[in-house]
Coordinates of C-alpha atoms in Angstrom, one line a residue:
M12 CA -36.1 -27.6 69.2
S13 CA -34.0 -24.5 68.4
T14 CA -30.2 -24.5 68.5
S15 CA -28.5 -23.2 71.7
A16 CA -25.9 -20.4 71.8
S17 CA -23.2 -22.9 72.8
E18 CA -24.0 -25.1 69.8
I19 CA -23.9 -22.1 67.4
S20 CA -20.6 -20.9 68.7
A21 CA -19.1 -24.4 68.5
R22 CA -20.3 -24.8 64.9
I23 CA -18.6 -21.5 64.0
V24 CA -15.3 -22.4 65.6
E25 CA -15.4 -25.8 63.8
A26 CA -16.1 -24.0 60.5
V27 CA -13.1 -21.7 61.1
M28 CA -10.8 -24.7 61.9
A29 CA -12.0 -26.4 58.8
Q30 CA -11.1 -23.3 56.8
K31 CA -14.7 -22.9 55.7
L32 CA -15.0 -19.5 57.2
A33 CA -12.3 -17.1 56.0
P34 CA -10.9 -14.1 57.9
G35 CA -13.3 -11.2 57.5
S36 CA -16.4 -13.3 56.7
R37 CA -19.6 -11.5 57.7
L38 CA -21.8 -13.3 60.1
G39 CA -25.3 -11.9 59.7
E40 CA -27.6 -12.3 62.7
Q41 CA -30.7 -12.8 60.6
Q42 CA -29.1 -15.3 58.3
L43 CA -27.7 -17.3 61.3
A44 CA -31.1 -17.2 63.0
M45 CA -32.7 -18.7 59.9
L46 CA -30.0 -21.3 59.5
F47 CA -30.1 -22.5 63.1
D48 CA -33.9 -22.0 63.5
C49 CA -33.5 -19.8 66.6
S50 CA -34.0 -16.2 67.6
R51 CA -31.6 -13.4 66.9
T52 CA -31.1 -13.1 70.6
I53 CA -29.6 -16.6 70.8
V54 CA -27.4 -15.8 67.8
R55 CA -26.3 -12.6 69.4
E56 CA -25.4 -14.4 72.6
A57 CA -23.3 -16.9 70.6
L58 CA -21.5 -14.2 68.7
T59 CA -20.9 -12.2 71.9
R60 CA -19.2 -15.3 73.4
L61 CA -17.0 -15.7 70.4
A62 CA -16.1 -12.0 70.5
A63 CA -14.9 -12.5 74.1
R64 CA -12.9 -15.5 72.9
G65 CA -11.2 -13.5 70.1
I66 CA -12.8 -15.4 67.2
V67 CA -15.2 -12.7 65.9
T68 CA -15.4 -9.0 66.1
V69 CA -18.3 -6.6 65.9
S70 CA -18.8 -3.1 64.3
A71 CA -21.6 -0.9 65.5
R72 CA -22.8 -0.1 62.0
R73 CA -21.5 -3.1 59.9
G74 CA -22.3 -6.1 62.1
W75 CA -20.3 -9.3 63.1
F76 CA -17.2 -10.5 61.3
V77 CA -14.7 -13.3 61.7
I78 CA -11.4 -11.7 62.8
E79 CA -8.6 -10.7 60.5
P80 CA -5.5 -11.1 62.7
S81 CA -2.7 -8.6 62.3
Q82 CA 0.9 -9.7 62.0
E83 CA 1.5 -8.8 65.6
E84 CA -1.5 -10.7 66.7
A85 CA -0.3 -13.7 64.6
R86 CA 3.0 -13.6 66.5
E87 CA 1.3 -13.4 69.8
A88 CA -1.1 -16.3 69.0
F89 CA 1.8 -18.7 68.1
E90 CA 3.7 -17.6 71.2
A91 CA 0.7 -18.3 73.4
R92 CA 0.3 -21.8 71.8
R93 CA 4.0 -22.5 72.3
V94 CA 3.9 -21.5 76.0
I95 CA 0.7 -23.5 76.7
E96 CA 1.5 -26.7 74.8
L97 CA 5.2 -27.0 75.8
G98 CA 4.2 -26.3 79.4
L99 CA 1.5 -28.9 79.3
I100 CA 3.8 -31.6 78.0
R101 CA 6.5 -30.6 80.5
S102 CA 4.2 -30.8 83.5
T103 CA 2.4 -34.0 82.6
G104 CA 3.1 -37.4 84.1
K105 CA 2.8 -40.9 82.6
I106 CA 0.3 -41.2 79.8
D107 CA -2.3 -43.9 80.5
K108 CA -3.3 -46.5 77.9
T109 CA -6.8 -45.0 77.4
A110 CA -5.3 -41.6 76.5
L111 CA -2.8 -43.2 74.1
R112 CA -5.5 -45.1 72.4
Q113 CA -7.5 -41.9 72.0
L114 CA -4.5 -40.1 70.5
K115 CA -3.7 -42.9 68.1
S116 CA -7.3 -43.0 67.0
H117 CA -7.1 -39.3 66.2
L118 CA -3.9 -39.9 64.2
Q119 CA -5.6 -42.6 62.2
R120 CA -8.4 -40.2 61.3
E121 CA -5.8 -37.6 60.3
K122 CA -4.1 -40.1 58.0
A123 CA -7.4 -41.2 56.5
A124 CA -8.3 -37.6 55.8
L125 CA -5.0 -37.0 54.0
K126 CA -6.1 -39.5 51.4
E127 CA -9.5 -37.9 50.9
S128 CA -10.5 -34.8 49.0
D129 CA -12.3 -33.2 51.9
V130 CA -9.8 -30.4 52.7
G131 CA -12.1 -29.0 55.4
N132 CA -12.1 -32.3 57.4
R133 CA -8.4 -32.6 57.0
S134 CA -7.8 -29.1 58.2
F135 CA -10.1 -29.5 61.2
L136 CA -8.4 -32.8 62.3
L137 CA -4.9 -31.4 62.1
G138 CA -5.9 -28.4 64.3
D139 CA -8.0 -30.5 66.6
F140 CA -5.0 -32.8 67.4
H141 CA -3.7 -30.1 69.8
V142 CA -7.1 -29.9 71.5
C143 CA -7.3 -33.7 71.8
L144 CA -3.7 -33.8 73.2
A145 CA -4.6 -31.4 76.0
E146 CA -7.7 -33.4 76.8
C147 CA -5.7 -36.6 76.9
L148 CA -3.1 -35.1 79.1
G149 CA -5.9 -34.3 81.6
N150 CA -6.5 -30.6 81.3
T151 CA -9.9 -29.7 79.8
L152 CA -9.5 -26.0 80.7
L153 CA -6.4 -25.7 78.5
A154 CA -8.1 -27.8 75.9
D155 CA -10.8 -25.1 75.6
T156 CA -8.1 -22.4 75.5
L157 CA -6.2 -24.2 72.8
R158 CA -9.3 -24.7 70.7
D159 CA -9.6 -20.9 70.5
F160 CA -5.9 -20.3 69.8
T161 CA -5.9 -23.1 67.2
A162 CA -8.9 -21.5 65.5
R163 CA -7.0 -18.2 65.5
T164 CA -3.8 -19.7 64.0
T165 CA -6.0 -21.4 61.3
L166 CA -7.3 -17.9 60.4
I167 CA -3.7 -16.6 60.4
A168 CA -2.6 -19.4 58.1
M169 CA -5.5 -18.6 55.7
L170 CA -4.8 -14.9 55.8
Y171 CA -1.1 -15.2 55.2
Q172 CA -1.3 -18.1 52.8
S173 CA 0.6 -20.8 54.8
T174 CA 2.7 -23.2 52.8
H175 CA 2.9 -25.8 55.5
D176 CA 2.4 -29.3 54.2
A177 CA -0.5 -31.3 55.8
V178 CA 1.4 -34.6 55.4
Q179 CA 4.4 -33.2 57.3
S180 CA 2.0 -31.8 60.0
C181 CA 0.5 -35.3 60.5
E182 CA 3.9 -36.9 60.7
D183 CA 4.9 -34.3 63.4
H184 CA 1.9 -35.4 65.4
V185 CA 2.8 -39.0 65.0
Q186 CA 6.3 -38.4 66.4
I187 CA 5.0 -36.4 69.3
V188 CA 2.6 -39.2 70.4
A189 CA 5.4 -41.8 70.0
A190 CA 7.7 -39.8 72.3
L191 CA 4.9 -39.5 74.9
E192 CA 4.2 -43.2 74.6
R193 CA 7.8 -44.1 75.4
G194 CA 7.9 -41.6 78.3
D195 CA 10.3 -39.2 76.7
H196 CA 8.7 -35.9 77.6
A197 CA 11.8 -33.9 76.8
A198 CA 11.7 -35.2 73.2
A199 CA 7.9 -34.6 72.9
E200 CA 8.4 -31.1 74.1
A201 CA 11.2 -30.4 71.6
L202 CA 9.2 -32.0 68.8
M203 CA 6.2 -29.8 69.7
A204 CA 8.4 -26.7 69.7
A205 CA 9.8 -27.6 66.3
H206 CA 6.3 -28.3 65.0
I207 CA 4.8 -25.0 66.0
G208 CA 7.9 -23.2 64.8
T209 CA 7.6 -24.9 61.4
V210 CA 3.9 -24.0 61.0
Q211 CA 4.7 -20.4 62.0
S212 CA 7.7 -20.1 59.6
A213 CA 5.5 -21.3 56.7
L214 CA 3.4 -18.1 56.9
R215 CA 4.1 -15.7 54.1
V216 CA 4.3 -12.7 56.4
Q217 CA 5.4 -9.5 54.7
A218 CA 7.9 -7.2 56.3
P219 CA 6.5 -4.1 58.0
T220 CA 5.6 -1.4 55.4
D221 CA 5.5 2.3 55.6
P222 CA 1.8 3.2 56.1
L223 CA 2.3 6.6 54.4
A224 CA 4.3 5.2 51.5
Q225 CA 1.6 5.5 48.9
L226 CA 0.5 8.9 50.0
R227 CA 4.1 10.1 50.2
D228 CA 4.8 9.0 46.7
A229 CA 1.6 10.6 45.4
L230 CA 2.4 14.0 47.0
A231 CA 6.1 14.1 46.2
P232 CA 7.2 17.2 44.2
L233 CA 7.3 16.7 40.4
Q234 CA 10.6 16.0 38.8
Q235 CA 10.7 19.2 36.8
N236 CA 12.3 22.2 38.5
T237 CA 9.6 24.7 38.8
A238 CA 12.0 27.3 40.2
A239 CA 13.8 27.4 36.9
R240 CA 10.8 28.4 34.9
P241 CA 11.0 31.9 33.3
K242 CA 8.6 34.3 34.8
R243 CA 5.7 35.3 32.6
R244 CA 5.3 39.0 31.9
K245 CA 2.2 40.5 33.3
P246 CA -0.1 41.6 30.5
A247 CA -0.8 45.3 30.3
A248 CA -4.5 44.7 30.5
S249 CA -6.8 41.7 30.7
S250 CA -10.5 41.0 30.0
P251 CA -12.9 38.4 31.5
N252 CA -12.6 36.4 28.3
D253 CA -8.8 36.5 28.3
P254 CA -7.3 33.0 29.1
D255 CA -4.5 34.8 31.0
S256 CA -7.0 36.5 33.3
S257 CA -6.5 36.0 37.0
T258 CA -10.0 34.6 37.1
Y259 CA -9.1 31.7 34.8
L260 CA -9.0 28.4 36.6
G261 CA -5.7 27.4 35.1
A262 CA -4.1 30.5 36.7
L263 CA -5.4 29.5 40.1
L264 CA -3.9 26.0 39.7

């Protein structure tokens, strides 16, 4: 049985969150069709869905690629996560025991992953915590939205070489769940705000640069003062073989 478009898109998002697909990675339709044993039509459907979700982009002549977020898109993605996650915590009621058990189980998997060498699994679990939190707080619609935003911020962290420590990230998650467990939603909200801010501040985002700087430097006038050159006397006569002839390329330059 061939893989469905939904399964393909889910696998691609998981690969992004596990940092196994880097920003700008090409996603060939034929290669994906062979890998998932399905038609290119199904692959195209999956990629079209991901394009609508802001995970991949398509070029008419070059094909499909994982997005490469700009600095402005990075800022917007973190701001969107901040609005969604803080609002979700603020509006939630008492956390039931089943949800708490699910969250604590996820934290145990995070801690176990920190001790292993599988960086992909660790990265996925740290990002998926936010999706799991939304699900446990009873909003599957926001969980789906957060999955996409988390994937995008993972790409941003890869593109801008995040220095955020995975151990610290896991500890932040532990504190957020602890605050929710004791019913201190204000503390949980403050902890989440600090957590997202820490992750964002760890990005090595360069200051805006002048897009014309390189061209401007290349076309700047030479240091020598050409106006001070002595004028050359015009020869009385010239021949086609004379280097000073007006037809000589050096004279034209």
